[in-house]
Amino acid sequence: MGSVRTQPGSVRPGGRTARVRAAVLRAAGDALVENGVHGLDLADVAFRAGVGKTTVYRRWSSVPGLVADLLDDMAEQSLPRSDTGSLLGDLTANARLVRTTLADPRQGVLFKAVIAAATCDARTAEALNRFYTTRVNEWAPCVEAAARRGEVPPDTDPHEVIRAVSAPLYYRLLASGDPLDEAAADRAAAAAAIAAREGAYARTER
Amino acid sequence: MGSVRTQPGSVRPGGRTARVRAAVLRAAGDALVENGVHGLDLADVAFRAGVGKTTVYRRWSSVPGLVADLLDDMAEQSLPRSDTGSLLGDLTANARLVRTTLADPRQGVLFKAVIAAATCDARTAEALNRFYTTRVNEWAPCVEAAARRGEVPPDTDPHEVIRAVSAPLYYRLLASGDPLDEAAADRAAAAAAIAAREGAYARTER
């Protein structure tokens, strides 16, 4: 179990490697929230985590490697989708979850930091895109179920609908600075549900 | 005219101060695209612009000051809204303009760089929010005109509709990494127009 060559994610939960990973990723998150990605330093993260520097350098090797693993861990940890029985109910649950995460002082800063890091590092960008793919895949079945219930046309692209719920909340966080309140979340969900019902997210030929 | 104390924007166009500002902001944009905000250096920008270092330090004083002025200039330079006679036509023009800008190799990288800079500097964040406020205010009359034509309910919040058009495109640029193609722009416009028509962007009491 103690092998540092084990790939993240393939480790027995509760083993020493998993405990080290959890401590290091928690410390990496703390450091990112405090100092941003340009203040992230593997030796500092090792110190915060109470783990040997050599272990951290050997396993994560670089800041982008560490941030990528943090994003993979965030994808693994994230909550399962809702199943309220209606598309509007499910999308509202999704929007409120995204809103609560982005409005949380620690999580909001963490998301800003990894998104900023992804703008200037390809490996971080890939990990970030993987994170969103995982989240969108988790929630897409809400739209598939709505299509089976006849709430939306059968050719609706489920991934587009889920992305449409998150997008206005990220736009507020990163661009316009408008408040990330629950009204914004509920409006994002309602707009996506209505547009989906009216066929705005029909699959396009690629 | 030559006074370095003149506020940006209050300068006679074509004067020496305006020419210096244009050269410095062009150089700042080039440097941001090449090296990101953490590689931005006032002396390097002065060199690229062919302007004395002292002038640049005296007028912009810091990297956040320079980036804020660049954003104010981008807001001043941006194109006027469309008036096609239909909400869908106007929103599609807006979405395609945003899409073309974000998908442009230079402009897309520049937007990523200033958004990343805004995540870790309050002054840059304020300038970024001002930029989006200016853009949204420019396009909001499209929705007001649609309300007068009866295309959307009279209590529609015009700013929310315009933000809803941009949001999915920024989400692709910054988070999910999905392609920024014209189909994405047209879908963002169509979804916002439909949701607006169905009352999803009614003003909420504040």
PDB file of C-alpha atoms in Angstrom, chain A residues 13-191:
ATOM      1  CA  PRO A  13      -9.258   4.015   1.034  1.00  0.00           C
ATOM      2  CA  GLY A  14      -7.925   4.291   4.570  1.00  0.00           C
ATOM      3  CA  GLY A  15      -4.424   3.093   3.641  1.00  0.00           C
ATOM      4  CA  ARG A  16      -1.386   5.173   4.520  1.00  0.00           C
ATOM      5  CA  THR A  17      -1.069   6.437   0.945  1.00  0.00           C
ATOM      6  CA  ALA A  18      -4.676   7.587   0.990  1.00  0.00           C
ATOM      7  CA  ARG A  19      -4.164   9.336   4.344  1.00  0.00           C
ATOM      8  CA  VAL A  20      -1.067  11.108   3.054  1.00  0.00           C
ATOM      9  CA  ARG A  21      -2.932  12.139  -0.096  1.00  0.00           C
ATOM     10  CA  ALA A  22      -5.874  13.481   1.915  1.00  0.00           C
ATOM     11  CA  ALA A  23      -3.576  15.506   4.216  1.00  0.00           C
ATOM     12  CA  VAL A  24      -1.540  16.904   1.312  1.00  0.00           C
ATOM     13  CA  LEU A  25      -4.599  17.844  -0.760  1.00  0.00           C
ATOM     14  CA  ARG A  26      -6.237  19.512   2.249  1.00  0.00           C
ATOM     15  CA  ALA A  27      -3.019  21.486   2.823  1.00  0.00           C
ATOM     16  CA  ALA A  28      -2.799  22.341  -0.885  1.00  0.00           C
ATOM     17  CA  GLY A  29      -6.366  23.672  -0.768  1.00  0.00           C
ATOM     18  CA  ASP A  30      -5.567  25.777   2.317  1.00  0.00           C
ATOM     19  CA  ALA A  31      -2.441  27.180   0.669  1.00  0.00           C
ATOM     20  CA  LEU A  32      -4.318  27.958  -2.562  1.00  0.00           C
ATOM     21  CA  VAL A  33      -7.047  29.791  -0.645  1.00  0.00           C
ATOM     22  CA  GLU A  34      -4.462  31.815   1.288  1.00  0.00           C
ATOM     23  CA  ASN A  35      -1.926  32.612  -1.427  1.00  0.00           C
ATOM     24  CA  GLY A  36      -3.314  31.634  -4.837  1.00  0.00           C
ATOM     25  CA  VAL A  37      -1.555  29.310  -7.243  1.00  0.00           C
ATOM     26  CA  HIS A  38       1.448  31.606  -7.624  1.00  0.00           C
ATOM     27  CA  GLY A  39       2.092  31.323  -3.892  1.00  0.00           C
ATOM     28  CA  LEU A  40       1.792  27.515  -3.944  1.00  0.00           C
ATOM     29  CA  ASP A  41       4.994  25.740  -2.943  1.00  0.00           C
ATOM     30  CA  LEU A  42       5.406  21.976  -2.515  1.00  0.00           C
ATOM     31  CA  ALA A  43       7.710  22.347   0.509  1.00  0.00           C
ATOM     32  CA  ASP A  44       5.163  24.612   2.242  1.00  0.00           C
ATOM     33  CA  VAL A  45       2.362  22.143   1.450  1.00  0.00           C
ATOM     34  CA  ALA A  46       4.443  19.273   2.879  1.00  0.00           C
ATOM     35  CA  PHE A  47       5.058  21.295   6.053  1.00  0.00           C
ATOM     36  CA  ARG A  48       1.367  22.165   6.449  1.00  0.00           C
ATOM     37  CA  ALA A  49       0.407  18.499   5.894  1.00  0.00           C
ATOM     38  CA  GLY A  50       3.037  17.166   8.299  1.00  0.00           C
ATOM     39  CA  VAL A  51       4.454  15.010   5.501  1.00  0.00           C
ATOM     40  CA  GLY A  52       8.053  14.686   4.327  1.00  0.00           C
ATOM     41  CA  LYS A  53       9.057  16.992   1.463  1.00  0.00           C
ATOM     42  CA  THR A  54      10.549  14.039  -0.422  1.00  0.00           C
ATOM     43  CA  THR A  55       7.196  12.225  -0.390  1.00  0.00           C
ATOM     44  CA  VAL A  56       5.406  15.258  -1.820  1.00  0.00           C
ATOM     45  CA  TYR A  57       8.023  15.918  -4.515  1.00  0.00           C
ATOM     46  CA  ARG A  58       8.185  12.218  -5.459  1.00  0.00           C
ATOM     47  CA  ARG A  59       4.432  11.771  -5.704  1.00  0.00           C
ATOM     48  CA  TRP A  60       3.246  15.121  -7.152  1.00  0.00           C
ATOM     49  CA  SER A  61       6.523  16.440  -8.587  1.00  0.00           C
ATOM     50  CA  SER A  62       5.167  19.935  -9.490  1.00  0.00           C
ATOM     51  CA  VAL A  63       2.533  22.526  -8.634  1.00  0.00           C
ATOM     52  CA  PRO A  64       0.440  21.701 -11.734  1.00  0.00           C
ATOM     53  CA  GLY A  65       0.615  18.005 -10.798  1.00  0.00           C
ATOM     54  CA  LEU A  66      -0.620  18.789  -7.299  1.00  0.00           C
ATOM     55  CA  VAL A  67      -3.434  21.080  -8.512  1.00  0.00           C
ATOM     56  CA  ALA A  68      -4.506  18.452 -11.071  1.00  0.00           C
ATOM     57  CA  ASP A  69      -4.716  15.805  -8.323  1.00  0.00           C
ATOM     58  CA  LEU A  70      -6.661  18.223  -6.107  1.00  0.00           C
ATOM     59  CA  LEU A  71      -9.209  18.686  -8.917  1.00  0.00           C
ATOM     60  CA  ASP A  72      -9.477  14.931  -9.464  1.00  0.00           C
ATOM     61  CA  ASP A  73     -10.097  14.534  -5.721  1.00  0.00           C
ATOM     62  CA  MET A  74     -12.767  17.288  -5.798  1.00  0.00           C
ATOM     63  CA  ALA A  75     -14.511  15.397  -8.614  1.00  0.00           C
ATOM     64  CA  GLU A  76     -14.364  12.142  -6.592  1.00  0.00           C
ATOM     65  CA  GLN A  77     -15.705  13.832  -3.437  1.00  0.00           C
ATOM     66  CA  SER A  78     -18.583  15.708  -5.009  1.00  0.00           C
ATOM     67  CA  LEU A  79     -22.209  14.974  -4.158  1.00  0.00           C
ATOM     68  CA  PRO A  80     -24.492  12.701  -6.197  1.00  0.00           C
ATOM     69  CA  ARG A  81     -27.261  14.132  -8.348  1.00  0.00           C
ATOM     70  CA  SER A  82     -30.796  14.751  -7.122  1.00  0.00           C
ATOM     71  CA  ASP A  83     -33.889  12.828  -8.214  1.00  0.00           C
ATOM     72  CA  THR A  84     -36.881  14.982  -7.276  1.00  0.00           C
ATOM     73  CA  GLY A  85     -39.182  13.688 -10.021  1.00  0.00           C
ATOM     74  CA  SER A  86     -39.267  16.914 -12.057  1.00  0.00           C
ATOM     75  CA  LEU A  87     -36.681  18.598 -14.260  1.00  0.00           C
ATOM     76  CA  LEU A  88     -37.187  21.966 -12.566  1.00  0.00           C
ATOM     77  CA  GLY A  89     -36.750  20.342  -9.151  1.00  0.00           C
ATOM     78  CA  ASP A  90     -33.542  18.571 -10.181  1.00  0.00           C
ATOM     79  CA  LEU A  91     -32.046  21.608 -11.935  1.00  0.00           C
ATOM     80  CA  THR A  92     -32.912  23.832  -8.962  1.00  0.00           C
ATOM     81  CA  ALA A  93     -31.131  21.380  -6.643  1.00  0.00           C
ATOM     82  CA  ASN A  94     -28.114  21.441  -8.983  1.00  0.00           C
ATOM     83  CA  ALA A  95     -28.078  25.248  -9.237  1.00  0.00           C
ATOM     84  CA  ARG A  96     -28.360  25.657  -5.457  1.00  0.00           C
ATOM     85  CA  LEU A  97     -25.498  23.204  -4.910  1.00  0.00           C
ATOM     86  CA  VAL A  98     -23.280  25.081  -7.369  1.00  0.00           C
ATOM     87  CA  ARG A  99     -24.348  28.423  -5.848  1.00  0.00           C
ATOM     88  CA  THR A 100     -23.632  27.278  -2.284  1.00  0.00           C
ATOM     89  CA  THR A 101     -20.206  25.992  -3.330  1.00  0.00           C
ATOM     90  CA  LEU A 102     -19.193  29.134  -5.228  1.00  0.00           C
ATOM     91  CA  ALA A 103     -20.570  31.489  -2.547  1.00  0.00           C
ATOM     92  CA  ASP A 104     -18.750  29.618   0.239  1.00  0.00           C
ATOM     93  CA  PRO A 105     -15.750  31.717   1.342  1.00  0.00           C
ATOM     94  CA  ARG A 106     -13.246  28.843   1.158  1.00  0.00           C
ATOM     95  CA  GLN A 107     -14.682  26.962  -1.816  1.00  0.00           C
ATOM     96  CA  GLY A 108     -15.333  30.100  -3.876  1.00  0.00           C
ATOM     97  CA  VAL A 109     -11.738  31.262  -3.488  1.00  0.00           C
ATOM     98  CA  LEU A 110     -10.486  27.738  -4.225  1.00  0.00           C
ATOM     99  CA  PHE A 111     -12.490  27.556  -7.462  1.00  0.00           C
ATOM    100  CA  LYS A 112     -11.263  31.007  -8.513  1.00  0.00           C
ATOM    101  CA  ALA A 113      -7.673  29.932  -7.803  1.00  0.00           C
ATOM    102  CA  VAL A 114      -7.833  26.697  -9.838  1.00  0.00           C
ATOM    103  CA  ILE A 115      -9.659  28.406 -12.700  1.00  0.00           C
ATOM    104  CA  ALA A 116      -7.003  31.149 -12.730  1.00  0.00           C
ATOM    105  CA  ALA A 117      -4.292  28.471 -12.661  1.00  0.00           C
ATOM    106  CA  ALA A 118      -5.929  26.690 -15.601  1.00  0.00           C
ATOM    107  CA  THR A 119      -5.705  29.852 -17.723  1.00  0.00           C
ATOM    108  CA  CYS A 120      -1.920  29.567 -17.776  1.00  0.00           C
ATOM    109  CA  ASP A 121      -1.194  25.831 -17.490  1.00  0.00           C
ATOM    110  CA  ALA A 122      -2.413  23.159 -19.920  1.00  0.00           C
ATOM    111  CA  ARG A 123      -2.231  20.287 -17.410  1.00  0.00           C
ATOM    112  CA  THR A 124      -4.335  22.208 -14.894  1.00  0.00           C
ATOM    113  CA  ALA A 125      -6.792  23.120 -17.675  1.00  0.00           C
ATOM    114  CA  GLU A 126      -7.165  19.424 -18.584  1.00  0.00           C
ATOM    115  CA  ALA A 127      -7.809  18.511 -14.945  1.00  0.00           C
ATOM    116  CA  LEU A 128     -10.329  21.345 -14.657  1.00  0.00           C
ATOM    117  CA  ASN A 129     -12.151  20.209 -17.802  1.00  0.00           C
ATOM    118  CA  ARG A 130     -12.165  16.633 -16.415  1.00  0.00           C
ATOM    119  CA  PHE A 131     -13.705  17.934 -13.198  1.00  0.00           C
ATOM    120  CA  TYR A 132     -16.574  19.600 -15.094  1.00  0.00           C
ATOM    121  CA  THR A 133     -17.049  16.572 -17.360  1.00  0.00           C
ATOM    122  CA  THR A 134     -17.423  14.401 -14.256  1.00  0.00           C
ATOM    123  CA  ARG A 135     -19.921  16.798 -12.671  1.00  0.00           C
ATOM    124  CA  VAL A 136     -21.950  17.231 -15.862  1.00  0.00           C
ATOM    125  CA  ASN A 137     -22.017  13.434 -16.417  1.00  0.00           C
ATOM    126  CA  GLU A 138     -23.280  12.960 -12.847  1.00  0.00           C
ATOM    127  CA  TRP A 139     -26.245  15.289 -13.414  1.00  0.00           C
ATOM    128  CA  ALA A 140     -27.056  14.554 -17.093  1.00  0.00           C
ATOM    129  CA  PRO A 141     -29.359  11.618 -16.135  1.00  0.00           C
ATOM    130  CA  CYS A 142     -31.786  14.195 -14.643  1.00  0.00           C
ATOM    131  CA  VAL A 143     -32.374  15.459 -18.188  1.00  0.00           C
ATOM    132  CA  GLU A 144     -32.538  11.926 -19.638  1.00  0.00           C
ATOM    133  CA  ALA A 145     -35.223  11.090 -17.049  1.00  0.00           C
ATOM    134  CA  ALA A 146     -37.102  14.288 -17.989  1.00  0.00           C
ATOM    135  CA  ALA A 147     -36.999  13.217 -21.641  1.00  0.00           C
ATOM    136  CA  ARG A 148     -38.450   9.805 -20.675  1.00  0.00           C
ATOM    137  CA  ARG A 149     -41.213  11.584 -18.738  1.00  0.00           C
ATOM    138  CA  GLY A 150     -41.938  13.747 -21.812  1.00  0.00           C
ATOM    139  CA  GLU A 151     -40.904  16.991 -20.070  1.00  0.00           C
ATOM    140  CA  VAL A 152     -38.350  17.838 -22.775  1.00  0.00           C
ATOM    141  CA  PRO A 153     -38.022  16.759 -26.438  1.00  0.00           C
ATOM    142  CA  PRO A 154     -36.284  13.380 -26.906  1.00  0.00           C
ATOM    143  CA  ASP A 155     -33.379  14.942 -28.862  1.00  0.00           C
ATOM    144  CA  THR A 156     -32.407  17.239 -25.959  1.00  0.00           C
ATOM    145  CA  ASP A 157     -28.649  17.278 -25.238  1.00  0.00           C
ATOM    146  CA  PRO A 158     -28.518  16.535 -21.481  1.00  0.00           C
ATOM    147  CA  HIS A 159     -24.987  17.879 -21.069  1.00  0.00           C
ATOM    148  CA  GLU A 160     -25.903  21.237 -22.592  1.00  0.00           C
ATOM    149  CA  VAL A 161     -28.800  21.640 -20.160  1.00  0.00           C
ATOM    150  CA  ILE A 162     -26.613  20.922 -17.126  1.00  0.00           C
ATOM    151  CA  ARG A 163     -23.913  23.309 -18.367  1.00  0.00           C
ATOM    152  CA  ALA A 164     -26.580  25.983 -18.906  1.00  0.00           C
ATOM    153  CA  VAL A 165     -27.540  25.787 -15.211  1.00  0.00           C
ATOM    154  CA  SER A 166     -23.988  26.390 -13.966  1.00  0.00           C
ATOM    155  CA  ALA A 167     -22.915  28.966 -16.543  1.00  0.00           C
ATOM    156  CA  PRO A 168     -24.719  32.060 -15.159  1.00  0.00           C
ATOM    157  CA  LEU A 169     -23.338  31.330 -11.677  1.00  0.00           C
ATOM    158  CA  TYR A 170     -19.748  31.038 -12.908  1.00  0.00           C
ATOM    159  CA  TYR A 171     -20.243  34.197 -14.983  1.00  0.00           C
ATOM    160  CA  ARG A 172     -21.164  36.055 -11.790  1.00  0.00           C
ATOM    161  CA  LEU A 173     -18.231  34.582  -9.871  1.00  0.00           C
ATOM    162  CA  LEU A 174     -15.591  35.247 -12.516  1.00  0.00           C
ATOM    163  CA  ALA A 175     -16.760  38.061 -14.771  1.00  0.00           C
ATOM    164  CA  SER A 176     -19.621  40.356 -13.806  1.00  0.00           C
ATOM    165  CA  GLY A 177     -19.322  40.220 -10.009  1.00  0.00           C
ATOM    166  CA  ASP A 178     -23.118  40.258  -9.569  1.00  0.00           C
ATOM    167  CA  PRO A 179     -24.316  38.649  -6.319  1.00  0.00           C
ATOM    168  CA  LEU A 180     -24.320  34.853  -6.089  1.00  0.00           C
ATOM    169  CA  ASP A 181     -27.657  34.688  -4.273  1.00  0.00           C
ATOM    170  CA  GLU A 182     -30.268  31.945  -4.254  1.00  0.00           C
ATOM    171  CA  ALA A 183     -32.479  33.997  -6.599  1.00  0.00           C
ATOM    172  CA  ALA A 184     -29.690  33.794  -9.201  1.00  0.00           C
ATOM    173  CA  ALA A 185     -29.497  30.018  -8.746  1.00  0.00           C
ATOM    174  CA  ASP A 186     -33.262  29.553  -9.026  1.00  0.00           C
ATOM    175  CA  ARG A 187     -33.406  31.783 -12.103  1.00  0.00           C
ATOM    176  CA  ALA A 188     -30.586  29.844 -13.790  1.00  0.00           C
ATOM    177  CA  ALA A 189     -32.442  26.568 -13.145  1.00  0.00           C
ATOM    178  CA  ALA A 190     -35.819  27.918 -14.294  1.00  0.00           C
ATOM    179  CA  ALA A 191     -34.371  29.441 -17.481  1.00  0.00           C
TER     180      ALA A 191
END
